[in-house]
CSV table of C-alpha atoms in Angstrom, one decimal:
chain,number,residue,atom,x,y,z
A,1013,UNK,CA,104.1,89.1,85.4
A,1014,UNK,CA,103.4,87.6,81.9
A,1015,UNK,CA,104.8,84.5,80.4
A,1016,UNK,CA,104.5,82.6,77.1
A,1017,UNK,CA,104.4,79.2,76.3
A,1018,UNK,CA,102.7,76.3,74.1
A,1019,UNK,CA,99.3,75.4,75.7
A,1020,UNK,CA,97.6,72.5,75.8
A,1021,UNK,CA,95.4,71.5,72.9
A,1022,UNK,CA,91.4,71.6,73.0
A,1023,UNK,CA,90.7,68.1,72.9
A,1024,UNK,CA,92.6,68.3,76.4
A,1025,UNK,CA,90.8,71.0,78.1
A,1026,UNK,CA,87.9,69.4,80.1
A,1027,UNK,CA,90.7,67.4,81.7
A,1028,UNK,CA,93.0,70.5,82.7
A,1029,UNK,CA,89.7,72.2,83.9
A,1030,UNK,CA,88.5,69.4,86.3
A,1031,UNK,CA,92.3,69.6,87.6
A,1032,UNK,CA,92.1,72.8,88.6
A,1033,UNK,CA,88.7,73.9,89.3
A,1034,UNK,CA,88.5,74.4,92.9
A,1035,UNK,CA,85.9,76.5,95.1
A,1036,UNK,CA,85.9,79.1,98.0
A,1037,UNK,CA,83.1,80.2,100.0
A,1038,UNK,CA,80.6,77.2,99.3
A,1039,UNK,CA,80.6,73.8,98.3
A,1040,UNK,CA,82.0,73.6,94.2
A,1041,UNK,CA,79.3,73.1,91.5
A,1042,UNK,CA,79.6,74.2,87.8
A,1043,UNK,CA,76.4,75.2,87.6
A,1044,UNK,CA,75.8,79.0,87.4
A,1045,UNK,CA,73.9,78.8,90.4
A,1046,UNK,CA,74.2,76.9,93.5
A,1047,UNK,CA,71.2,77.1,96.0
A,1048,UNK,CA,70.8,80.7,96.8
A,1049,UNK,CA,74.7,81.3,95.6
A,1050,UNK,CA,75.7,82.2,92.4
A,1051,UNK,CA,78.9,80.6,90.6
A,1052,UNK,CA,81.4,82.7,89.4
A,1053,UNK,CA,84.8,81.6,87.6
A,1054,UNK,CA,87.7,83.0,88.5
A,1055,UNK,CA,90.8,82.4,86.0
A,1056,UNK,CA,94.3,82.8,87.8
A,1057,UNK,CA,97.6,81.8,87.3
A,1058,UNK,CA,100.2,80.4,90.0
A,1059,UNK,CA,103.8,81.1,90.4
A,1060,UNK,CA,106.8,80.3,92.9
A,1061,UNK,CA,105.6,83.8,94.8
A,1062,UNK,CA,101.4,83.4,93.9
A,1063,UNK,CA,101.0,80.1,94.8
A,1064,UNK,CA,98.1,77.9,95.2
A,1065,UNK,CA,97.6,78.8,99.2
A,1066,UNK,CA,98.3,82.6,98.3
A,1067,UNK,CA,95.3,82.6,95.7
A,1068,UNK,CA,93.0,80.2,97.7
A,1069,UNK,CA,93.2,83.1,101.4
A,1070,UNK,CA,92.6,85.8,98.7
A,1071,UNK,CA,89.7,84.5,97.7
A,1072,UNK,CA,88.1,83.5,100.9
A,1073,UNK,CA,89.0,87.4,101.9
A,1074,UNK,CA,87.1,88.8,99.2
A,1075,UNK,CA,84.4,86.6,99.3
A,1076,UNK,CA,83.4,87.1,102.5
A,1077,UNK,CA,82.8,90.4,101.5
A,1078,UNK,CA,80.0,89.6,98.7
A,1079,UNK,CA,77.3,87.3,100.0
A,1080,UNK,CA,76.1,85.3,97.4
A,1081,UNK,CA,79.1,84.5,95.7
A,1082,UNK,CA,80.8,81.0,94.9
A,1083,UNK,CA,84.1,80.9,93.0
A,1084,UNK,CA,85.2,77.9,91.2
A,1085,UNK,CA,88.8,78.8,90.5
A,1086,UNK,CA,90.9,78.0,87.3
A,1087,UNK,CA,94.4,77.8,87.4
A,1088,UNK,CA,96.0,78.5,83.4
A,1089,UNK,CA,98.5,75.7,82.8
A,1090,UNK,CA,101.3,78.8,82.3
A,1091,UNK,CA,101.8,82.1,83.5
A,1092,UNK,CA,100.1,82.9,79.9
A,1093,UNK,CA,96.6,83.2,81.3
A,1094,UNK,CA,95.7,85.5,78.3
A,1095,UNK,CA,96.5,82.4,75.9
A,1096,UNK,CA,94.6,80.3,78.0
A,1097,UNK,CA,91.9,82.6,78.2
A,1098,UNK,CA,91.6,82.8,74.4
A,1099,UNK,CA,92.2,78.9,74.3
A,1100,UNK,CA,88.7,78.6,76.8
A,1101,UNK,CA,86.9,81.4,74.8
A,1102,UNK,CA,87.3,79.4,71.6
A,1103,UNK,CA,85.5,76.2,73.5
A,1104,UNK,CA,82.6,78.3,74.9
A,1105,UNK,CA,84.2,78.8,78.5
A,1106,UNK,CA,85.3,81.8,79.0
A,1107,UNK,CA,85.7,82.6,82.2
A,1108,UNK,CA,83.7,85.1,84.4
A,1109,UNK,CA,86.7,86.7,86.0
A,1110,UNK,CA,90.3,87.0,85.1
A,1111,UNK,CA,93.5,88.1,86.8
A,1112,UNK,CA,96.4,89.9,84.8
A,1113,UNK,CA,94.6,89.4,81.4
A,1114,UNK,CA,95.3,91.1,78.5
A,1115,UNK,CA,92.3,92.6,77.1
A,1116,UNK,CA,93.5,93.2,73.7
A,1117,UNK,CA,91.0,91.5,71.4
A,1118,UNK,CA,88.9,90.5,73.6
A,1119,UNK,CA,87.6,94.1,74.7
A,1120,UNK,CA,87.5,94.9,71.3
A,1121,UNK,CA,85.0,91.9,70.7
A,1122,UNK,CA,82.6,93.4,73.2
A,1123,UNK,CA,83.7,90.2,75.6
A,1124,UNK,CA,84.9,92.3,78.6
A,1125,UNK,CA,82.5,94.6,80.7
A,1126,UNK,CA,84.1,98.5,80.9
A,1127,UNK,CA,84.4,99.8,84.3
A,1128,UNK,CA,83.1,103.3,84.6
A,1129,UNK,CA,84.7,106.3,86.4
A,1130,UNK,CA,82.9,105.5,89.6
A,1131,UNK,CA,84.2,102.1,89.5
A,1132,UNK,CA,87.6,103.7,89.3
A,1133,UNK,CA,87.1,106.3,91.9
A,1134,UNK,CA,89.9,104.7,94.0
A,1135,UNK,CA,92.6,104.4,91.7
A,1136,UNK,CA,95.3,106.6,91.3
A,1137,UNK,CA,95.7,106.2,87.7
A,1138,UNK,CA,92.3,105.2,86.3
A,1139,UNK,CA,93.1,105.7,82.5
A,1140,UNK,CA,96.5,103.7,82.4
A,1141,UNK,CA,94.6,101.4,79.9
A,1142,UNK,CA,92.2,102.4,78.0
A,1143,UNK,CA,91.3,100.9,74.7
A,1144,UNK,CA,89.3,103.3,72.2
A,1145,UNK,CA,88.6,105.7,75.6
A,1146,UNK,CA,86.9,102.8,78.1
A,1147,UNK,CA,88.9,101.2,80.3
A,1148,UNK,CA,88.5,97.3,81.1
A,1149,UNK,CA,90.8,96.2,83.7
A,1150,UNK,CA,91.6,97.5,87.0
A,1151,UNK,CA,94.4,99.3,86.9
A,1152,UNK,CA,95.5,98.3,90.9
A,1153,UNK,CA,99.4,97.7,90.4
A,1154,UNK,CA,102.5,98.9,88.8
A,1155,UNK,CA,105.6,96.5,87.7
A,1156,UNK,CA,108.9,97.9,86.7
A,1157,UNK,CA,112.2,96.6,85.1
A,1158,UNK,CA,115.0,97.1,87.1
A,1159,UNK,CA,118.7,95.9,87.6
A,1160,UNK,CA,119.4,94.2,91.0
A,1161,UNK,CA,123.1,93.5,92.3
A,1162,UNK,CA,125.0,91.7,93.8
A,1163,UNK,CA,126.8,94.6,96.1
A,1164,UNK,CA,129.6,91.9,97.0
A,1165,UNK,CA,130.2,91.7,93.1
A,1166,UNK,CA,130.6,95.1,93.0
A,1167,UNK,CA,132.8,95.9,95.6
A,1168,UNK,CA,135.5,93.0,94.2
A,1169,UNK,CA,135.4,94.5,90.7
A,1170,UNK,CA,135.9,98.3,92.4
A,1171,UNK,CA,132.6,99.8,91.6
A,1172,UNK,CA,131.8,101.7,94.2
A,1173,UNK,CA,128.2,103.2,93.0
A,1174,UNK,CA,125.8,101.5,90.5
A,1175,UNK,CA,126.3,103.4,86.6
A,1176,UNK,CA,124.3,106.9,86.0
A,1177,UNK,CA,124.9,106.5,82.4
A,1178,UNK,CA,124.8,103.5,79.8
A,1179,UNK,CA,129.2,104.1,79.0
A,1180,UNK,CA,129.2,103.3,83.0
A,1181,UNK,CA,127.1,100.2,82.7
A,1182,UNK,CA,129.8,99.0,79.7
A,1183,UNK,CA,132.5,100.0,81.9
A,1184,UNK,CA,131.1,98.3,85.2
A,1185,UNK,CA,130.8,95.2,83.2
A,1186,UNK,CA,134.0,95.2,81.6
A,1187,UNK,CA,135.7,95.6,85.0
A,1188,UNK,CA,133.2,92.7,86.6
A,1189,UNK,CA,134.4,90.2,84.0
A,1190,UNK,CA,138.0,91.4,84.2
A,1191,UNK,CA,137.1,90.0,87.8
A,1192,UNK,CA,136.3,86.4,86.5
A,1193,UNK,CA,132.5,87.5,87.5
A,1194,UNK,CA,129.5,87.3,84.7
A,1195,UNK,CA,127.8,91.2,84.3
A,1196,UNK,CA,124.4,89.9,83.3
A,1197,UNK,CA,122.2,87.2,84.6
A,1198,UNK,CA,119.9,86.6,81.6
A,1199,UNK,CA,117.5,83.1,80.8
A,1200,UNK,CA,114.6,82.5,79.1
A,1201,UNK,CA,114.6,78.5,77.6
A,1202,UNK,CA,111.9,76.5,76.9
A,1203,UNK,CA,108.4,78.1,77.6
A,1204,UNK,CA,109.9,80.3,79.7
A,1205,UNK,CA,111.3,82.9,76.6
A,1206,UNK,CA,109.7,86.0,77.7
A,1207,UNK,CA,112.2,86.4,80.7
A,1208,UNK,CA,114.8,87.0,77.7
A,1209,UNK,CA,113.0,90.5,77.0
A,1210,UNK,CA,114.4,92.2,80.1
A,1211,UNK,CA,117.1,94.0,78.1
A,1212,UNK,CA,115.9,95.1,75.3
A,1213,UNK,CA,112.3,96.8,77.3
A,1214,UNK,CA,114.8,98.7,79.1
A,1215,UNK,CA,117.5,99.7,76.1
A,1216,UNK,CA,113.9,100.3,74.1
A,1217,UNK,CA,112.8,102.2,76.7
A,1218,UNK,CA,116.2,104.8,76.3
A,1219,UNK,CA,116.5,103.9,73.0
A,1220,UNK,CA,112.9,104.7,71.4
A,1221,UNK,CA,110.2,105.1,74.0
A,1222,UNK,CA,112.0,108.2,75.6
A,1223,UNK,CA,112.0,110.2,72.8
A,1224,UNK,CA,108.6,109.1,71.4
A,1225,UNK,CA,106.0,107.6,73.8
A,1226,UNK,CA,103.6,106.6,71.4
A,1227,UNK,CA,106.3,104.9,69.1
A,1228,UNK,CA,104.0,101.5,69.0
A,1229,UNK,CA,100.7,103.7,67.9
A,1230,UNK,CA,102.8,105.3,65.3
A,1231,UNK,CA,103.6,101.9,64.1
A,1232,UNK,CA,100.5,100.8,63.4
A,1233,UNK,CA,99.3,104.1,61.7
A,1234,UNK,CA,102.9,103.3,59.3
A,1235,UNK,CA,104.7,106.5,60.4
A,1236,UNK,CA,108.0,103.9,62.1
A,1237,UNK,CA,109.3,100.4,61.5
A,1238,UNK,CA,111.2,98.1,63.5
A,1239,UNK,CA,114.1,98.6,60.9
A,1240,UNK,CA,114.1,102.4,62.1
A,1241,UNK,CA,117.6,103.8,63.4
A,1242,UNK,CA,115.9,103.9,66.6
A,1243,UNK,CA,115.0,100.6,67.2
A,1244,UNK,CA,117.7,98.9,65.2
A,1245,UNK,CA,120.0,100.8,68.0
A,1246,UNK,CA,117.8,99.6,71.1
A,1247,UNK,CA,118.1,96.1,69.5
A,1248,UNK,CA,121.6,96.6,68.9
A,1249,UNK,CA,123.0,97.7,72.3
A,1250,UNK,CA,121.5,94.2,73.6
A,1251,UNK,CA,123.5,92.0,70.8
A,1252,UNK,CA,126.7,93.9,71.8
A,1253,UNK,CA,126.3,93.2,75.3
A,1254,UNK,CA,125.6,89.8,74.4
A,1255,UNK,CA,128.8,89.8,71.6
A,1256,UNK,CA,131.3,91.6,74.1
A,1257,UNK,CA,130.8,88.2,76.9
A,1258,UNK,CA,128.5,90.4,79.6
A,1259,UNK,CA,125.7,88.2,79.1
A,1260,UNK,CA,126.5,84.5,79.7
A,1261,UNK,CA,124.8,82.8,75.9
A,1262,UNK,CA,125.2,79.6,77.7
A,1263,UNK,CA,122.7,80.7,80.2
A,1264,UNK,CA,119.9,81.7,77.8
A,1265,UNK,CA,118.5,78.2,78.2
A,1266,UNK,CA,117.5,78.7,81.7
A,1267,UNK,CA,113.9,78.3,82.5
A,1268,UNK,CA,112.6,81.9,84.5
A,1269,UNK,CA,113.2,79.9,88.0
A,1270,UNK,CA,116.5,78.9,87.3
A,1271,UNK,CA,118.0,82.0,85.8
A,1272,UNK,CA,116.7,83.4,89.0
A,1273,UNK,CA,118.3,81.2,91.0
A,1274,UNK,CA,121.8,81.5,89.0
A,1275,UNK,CA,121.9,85.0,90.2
A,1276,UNK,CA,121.0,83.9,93.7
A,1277,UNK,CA,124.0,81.5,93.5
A,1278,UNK,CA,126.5,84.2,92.7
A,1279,UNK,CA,126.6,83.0,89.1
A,1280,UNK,CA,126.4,86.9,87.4
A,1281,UNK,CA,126.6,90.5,89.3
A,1282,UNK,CA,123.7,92.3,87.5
A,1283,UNK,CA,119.8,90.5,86.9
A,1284,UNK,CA,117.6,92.9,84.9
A,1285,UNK,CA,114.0,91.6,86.0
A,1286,UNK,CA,110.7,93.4,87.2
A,1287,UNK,CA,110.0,94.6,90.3
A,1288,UNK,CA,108.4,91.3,91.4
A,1289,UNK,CA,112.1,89.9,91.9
A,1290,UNK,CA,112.1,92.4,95.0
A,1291,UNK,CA,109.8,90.4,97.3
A,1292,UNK,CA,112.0,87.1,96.5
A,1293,UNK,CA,115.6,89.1,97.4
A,1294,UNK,CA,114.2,90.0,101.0
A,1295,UNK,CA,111.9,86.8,101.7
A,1296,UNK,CA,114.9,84.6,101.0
A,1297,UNK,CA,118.0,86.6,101.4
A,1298,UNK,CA,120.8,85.5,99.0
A,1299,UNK,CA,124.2,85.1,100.6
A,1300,UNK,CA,125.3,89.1,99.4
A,1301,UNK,CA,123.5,92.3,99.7
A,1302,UNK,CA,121.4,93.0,97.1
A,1303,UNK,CA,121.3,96.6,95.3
A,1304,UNK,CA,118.6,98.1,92.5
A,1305,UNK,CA,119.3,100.8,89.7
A,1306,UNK,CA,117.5,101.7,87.4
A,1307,UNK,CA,118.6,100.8,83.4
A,1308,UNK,CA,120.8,104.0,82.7
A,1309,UNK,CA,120.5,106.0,79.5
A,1310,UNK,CA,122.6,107.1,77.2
A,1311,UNK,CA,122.8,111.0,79.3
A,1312,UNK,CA,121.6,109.9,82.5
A,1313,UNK,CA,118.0,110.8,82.0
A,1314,UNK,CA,115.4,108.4,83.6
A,1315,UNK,CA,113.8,106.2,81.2
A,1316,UNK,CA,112.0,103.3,83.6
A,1317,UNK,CA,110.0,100.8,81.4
A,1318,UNK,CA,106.4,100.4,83.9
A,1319,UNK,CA,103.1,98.8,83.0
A,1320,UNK,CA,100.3,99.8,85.2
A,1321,UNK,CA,97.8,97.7,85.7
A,1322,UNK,CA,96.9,93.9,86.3
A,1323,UNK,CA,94.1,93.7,88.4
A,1324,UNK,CA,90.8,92.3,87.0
A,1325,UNK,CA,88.6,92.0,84.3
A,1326,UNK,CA,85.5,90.7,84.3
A,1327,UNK,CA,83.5,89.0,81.1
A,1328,UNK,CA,80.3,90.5,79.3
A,1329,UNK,CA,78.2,87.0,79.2
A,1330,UNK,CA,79.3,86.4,83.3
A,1331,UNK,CA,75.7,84.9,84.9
A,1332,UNK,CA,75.8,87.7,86.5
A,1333,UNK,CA,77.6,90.9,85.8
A,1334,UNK,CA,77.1,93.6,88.4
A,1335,UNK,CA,78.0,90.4,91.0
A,1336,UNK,CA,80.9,89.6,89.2
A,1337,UNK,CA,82.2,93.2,89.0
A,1338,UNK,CA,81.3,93.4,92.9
A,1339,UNK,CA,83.7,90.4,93.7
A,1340,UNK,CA,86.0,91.6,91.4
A,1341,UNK,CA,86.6,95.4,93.1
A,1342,UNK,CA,86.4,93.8,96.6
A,1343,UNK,CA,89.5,91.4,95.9
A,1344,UNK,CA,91.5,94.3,94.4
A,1345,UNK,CA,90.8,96.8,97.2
A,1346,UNK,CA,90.7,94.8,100.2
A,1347,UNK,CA,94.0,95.7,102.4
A,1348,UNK,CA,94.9,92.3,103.4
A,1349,UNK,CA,94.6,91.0,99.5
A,1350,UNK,CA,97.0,94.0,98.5
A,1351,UNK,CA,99.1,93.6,101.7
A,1352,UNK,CA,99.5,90.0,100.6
A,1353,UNK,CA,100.8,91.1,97.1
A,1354,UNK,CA,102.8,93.4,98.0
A,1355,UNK,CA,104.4,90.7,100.3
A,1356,UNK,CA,104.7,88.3,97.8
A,1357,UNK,CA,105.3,89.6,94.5
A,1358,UNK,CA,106.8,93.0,94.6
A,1359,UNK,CA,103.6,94.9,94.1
A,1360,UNK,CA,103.6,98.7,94.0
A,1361,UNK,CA,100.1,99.2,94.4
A,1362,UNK,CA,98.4,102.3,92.9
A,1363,UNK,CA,95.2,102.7,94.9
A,1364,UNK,CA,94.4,105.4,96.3
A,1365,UNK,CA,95.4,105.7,100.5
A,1366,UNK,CA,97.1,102.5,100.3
A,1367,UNK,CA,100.6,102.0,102.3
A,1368,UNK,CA,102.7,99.1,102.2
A,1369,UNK,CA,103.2,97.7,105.3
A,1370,UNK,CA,106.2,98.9,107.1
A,1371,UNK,CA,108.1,95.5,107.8
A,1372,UNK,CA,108.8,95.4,104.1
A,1373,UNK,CA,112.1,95.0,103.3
A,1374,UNK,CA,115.1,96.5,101.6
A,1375,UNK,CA,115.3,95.9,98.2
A,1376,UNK,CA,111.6,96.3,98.0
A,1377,UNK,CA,112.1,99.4,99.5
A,1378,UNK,CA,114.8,100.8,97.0
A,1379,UNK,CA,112.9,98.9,94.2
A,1380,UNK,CA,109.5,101.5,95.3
A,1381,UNK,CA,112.0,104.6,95.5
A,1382,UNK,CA,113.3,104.0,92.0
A,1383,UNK,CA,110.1,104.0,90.8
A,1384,UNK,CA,109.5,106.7,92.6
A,1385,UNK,CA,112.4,108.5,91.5
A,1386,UNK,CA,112.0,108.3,87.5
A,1387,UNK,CA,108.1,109.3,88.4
A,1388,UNK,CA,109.3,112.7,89.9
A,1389,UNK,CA,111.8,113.4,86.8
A,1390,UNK,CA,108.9,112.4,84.3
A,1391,UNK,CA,110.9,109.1,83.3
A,1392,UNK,CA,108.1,106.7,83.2
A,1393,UNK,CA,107.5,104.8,79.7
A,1394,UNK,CA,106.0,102.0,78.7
A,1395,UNK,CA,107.4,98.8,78.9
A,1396,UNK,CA,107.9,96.8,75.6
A,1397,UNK,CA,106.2,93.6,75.0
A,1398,UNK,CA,104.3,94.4,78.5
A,1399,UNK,CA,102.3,97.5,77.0
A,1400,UNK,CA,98.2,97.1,77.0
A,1401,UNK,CA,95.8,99.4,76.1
A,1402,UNK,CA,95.6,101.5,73.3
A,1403,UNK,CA,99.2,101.7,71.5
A,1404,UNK,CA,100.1,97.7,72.2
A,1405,UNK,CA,101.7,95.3,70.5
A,1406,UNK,CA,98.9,92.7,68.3
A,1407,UNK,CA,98.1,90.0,70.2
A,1408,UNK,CA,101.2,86.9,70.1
A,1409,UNK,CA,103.7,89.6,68.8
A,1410,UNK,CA,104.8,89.3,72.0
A,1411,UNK,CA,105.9,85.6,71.8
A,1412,UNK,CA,107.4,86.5,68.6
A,1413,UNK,CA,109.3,89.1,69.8
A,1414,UNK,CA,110.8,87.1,73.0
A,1415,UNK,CA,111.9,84.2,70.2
A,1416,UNK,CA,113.5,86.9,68.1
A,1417,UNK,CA,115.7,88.1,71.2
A,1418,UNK,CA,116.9,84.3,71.7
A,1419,UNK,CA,118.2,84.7,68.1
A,1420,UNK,CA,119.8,88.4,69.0
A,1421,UNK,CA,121.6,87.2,72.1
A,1422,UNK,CA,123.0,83.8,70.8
A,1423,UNK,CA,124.3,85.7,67.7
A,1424,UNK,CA,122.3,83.9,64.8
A,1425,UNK,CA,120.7,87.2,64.2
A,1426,UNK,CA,121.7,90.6,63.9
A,1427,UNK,CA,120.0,94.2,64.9
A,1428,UNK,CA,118.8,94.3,61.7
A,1429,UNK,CA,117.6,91.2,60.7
A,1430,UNK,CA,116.0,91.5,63.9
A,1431,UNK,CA,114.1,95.1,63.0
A,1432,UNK,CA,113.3,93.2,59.7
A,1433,UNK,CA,112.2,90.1,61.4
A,1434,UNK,CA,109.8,92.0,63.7
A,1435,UNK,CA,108.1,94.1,61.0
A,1436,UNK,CA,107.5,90.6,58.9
A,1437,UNK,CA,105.8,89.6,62.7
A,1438,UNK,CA,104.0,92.8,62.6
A,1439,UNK,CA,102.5,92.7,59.4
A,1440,UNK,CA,101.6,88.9,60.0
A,1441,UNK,CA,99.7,89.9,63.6
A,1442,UNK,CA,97.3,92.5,61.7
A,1443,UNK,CA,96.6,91.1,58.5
């Protein structure tokens, strides 16, 4: 998952990289060879599910499988890895290899190695991402947005199924808060903002990407706008929701952890999130069953907002490229590295052969047969603010975007001035 936040200055960044430079597989050295090892850098990112001892067994695992190999690991001071990435580019340390980058930019500035067919022989969809026809991360993983319940909730408020078409959802949540229970779980406070986004990927997703796929590339040839019916409604559907009590405003300042752990604590019946949530709902059981639907449409067609991709990239001016790229395939495709993923964050992984292991749990289960689902009735689209590849967002419109939603939810800003606010953004990313 991605997140967005203010990073720490230059001046500051020798500091944060002693912090959290660390080694596996030899003793740590920053130069770009150690005895008869090279040095590799590895940028990461940690989270409450990819935590520090997560990341360090990965490592070990994959480099026991490439001789030669030391990595000196760097933790980003976010979840924003790609801001961090740019942020050690600009100081002349970029890293070697990255995790969950975004490549916009930087493949385009010849600063990411492509990864040829052969490299990609094991991946189910190789051309997820490509940017002008080459693809530059491994596309090993798919996330998804999807609404998870509290079935307890439900049951009290007589809702005996989850909705199958957006009037349901409204009429759901009207008879949840008729209840005295909250519909919607929603934060995104401090550095944190991009977990406000959840609703509007998935009412953009009905809204705009199900009619026209390639709505984003169409923007940047000037064929759509942001202030464009179709948009305007996406963004629209999310202020009403917001305007009608269904999302709590006094929530919104919830950091990501905390919003989570609102919904854990009963404190709202529905939590639009991505599939990651999944692996936290069966690891640590909240006190209720926990249900998944998918986001309905308008008709009841699927419309499932996914990004495939997120495995590794690996840079140009790395000491050693073809090494690099080595360490990089054998940490996405080695079983007990993907096992590990899937166990922790909700991973649906798209390698060829792979299977999940079979004590996974339930909501992980139903979050994979959603997915699933909405692939079989040709419902996949992209997922706003998450997209890569050719047909993305610039690079920080992102951020923008998430602030913009704050303003949507708490009422300061309509659909409109929203469209209007985000083509301003647009035109200020590609100038």
């Amino acid at each position: 998952m991605t997140s967005n936040s203010k990073l720490l200055g230059a001046a500051a960044l020798a500091g944060v990289l002693v912090l959290t430079g660390c080694t596996a597989g030899s003793t740590s050295s920053g130069n770009a060879s150690s005895g008869d090892k090279r040095t590799l850098t590895f940028l990461t990112f940690e989270t409450p599910n990819l935590d520090a001892k997560y990341w360090d067994a990965a490592i070990a695992r994959a480099s026991a499988k490439v001789p030669g190999v030391t990595i000196k690991k760097l933790v980003a001071p976010s979840s924003d890895r790609t801001g961090y990435a740019k942020q050690l580019d600009s100081t002349g340390q970029f890293p070697d290899i990255m995790i969950g980058l975004n490549p916009a930019g930087f493949a385009q500035a010849g600063k990411l190695v492509e990864w040829s067919d052969t490299d990609l022989a094991n991946y189910a969809q190789p051309r997820a991402n490509t940017y002008g026809g080459k693809v530059y991360q491994l596309p090993f993983s798919t996330q998804t947005t999807l609404v998870y319940y509290n079935k307890s909730n439900f049951a009290e408020a007589g809702i005996d199924a989850p909705p199958r078409t957006y009037a349901e959802l409204l009429d759901d949540s009207a008879k949840l808060k008729a209840k005295g229970f909250n519909p919607f779980v929603v934060g995104g406070g401090g550095k944190d903002s991009w977990a406000d986004m959840f609703p509007l990927m998935c009412t953009v997703a009905s809204e705009v990407y199900k009619e026209t796929p390639d709505w984003l590339s169409q923007r940047a040839a000037g064929k759509v706008k942001f202030t464009d019916k179709a948009f305007v409604a996406a963004a629209q559907k999310v202020a009403d929701l917001a305007g009608k009590g269904y999302i709590d405003r006094a929530g919104l300042s919830r950091s990501y952890s905390d919003t989570e752990q609102a919904f854990r604590d009963g404190k709202g019946a529905m939590y639009p999130m991505g599939s990651w949530f999944s692996a936290s709902a069966d690891t640590k059981k909240p006190s209720f069953d926990t249900g998944v639907f998918a986001w309905p449409t308008d008709q009841g067609a699927s419309a499932l907002p996914s990004n495939t991709g997120g495995g590794m990239t690996v840079s140009s001016k790395a000491p050693d490229v073809e090494l690099a790229k080595k360490w990089a395939k054998a940490f996405m495709e080695d079983t007990e590295n993907l096992n590990a993923g899937v166990k922790a964050d909700g991973l649906i992984i798209d390698i060829k052969g792979y299977a999940a292991p079979d004590d996974m749990g339930p909501v992980y289960k139903e979050t994979v047969a959603a997915y699933r689902q909405a692939q079989t009735a040709n419902g996949i689209v992209h997922s706003f603010s998450q997209e890569t590849g050719d047909g993305s967002l610039p690079p920080g419109l992102a951020d923008k975007a998430a602030a913009g939603v704050q303003d949507l939810l708490s009422g300061r800003m309509t659909a409109s001035q929203f469209g209007t606010y985000m083509d301003e953004q647009w035109d200020k990313a590609t100038r």
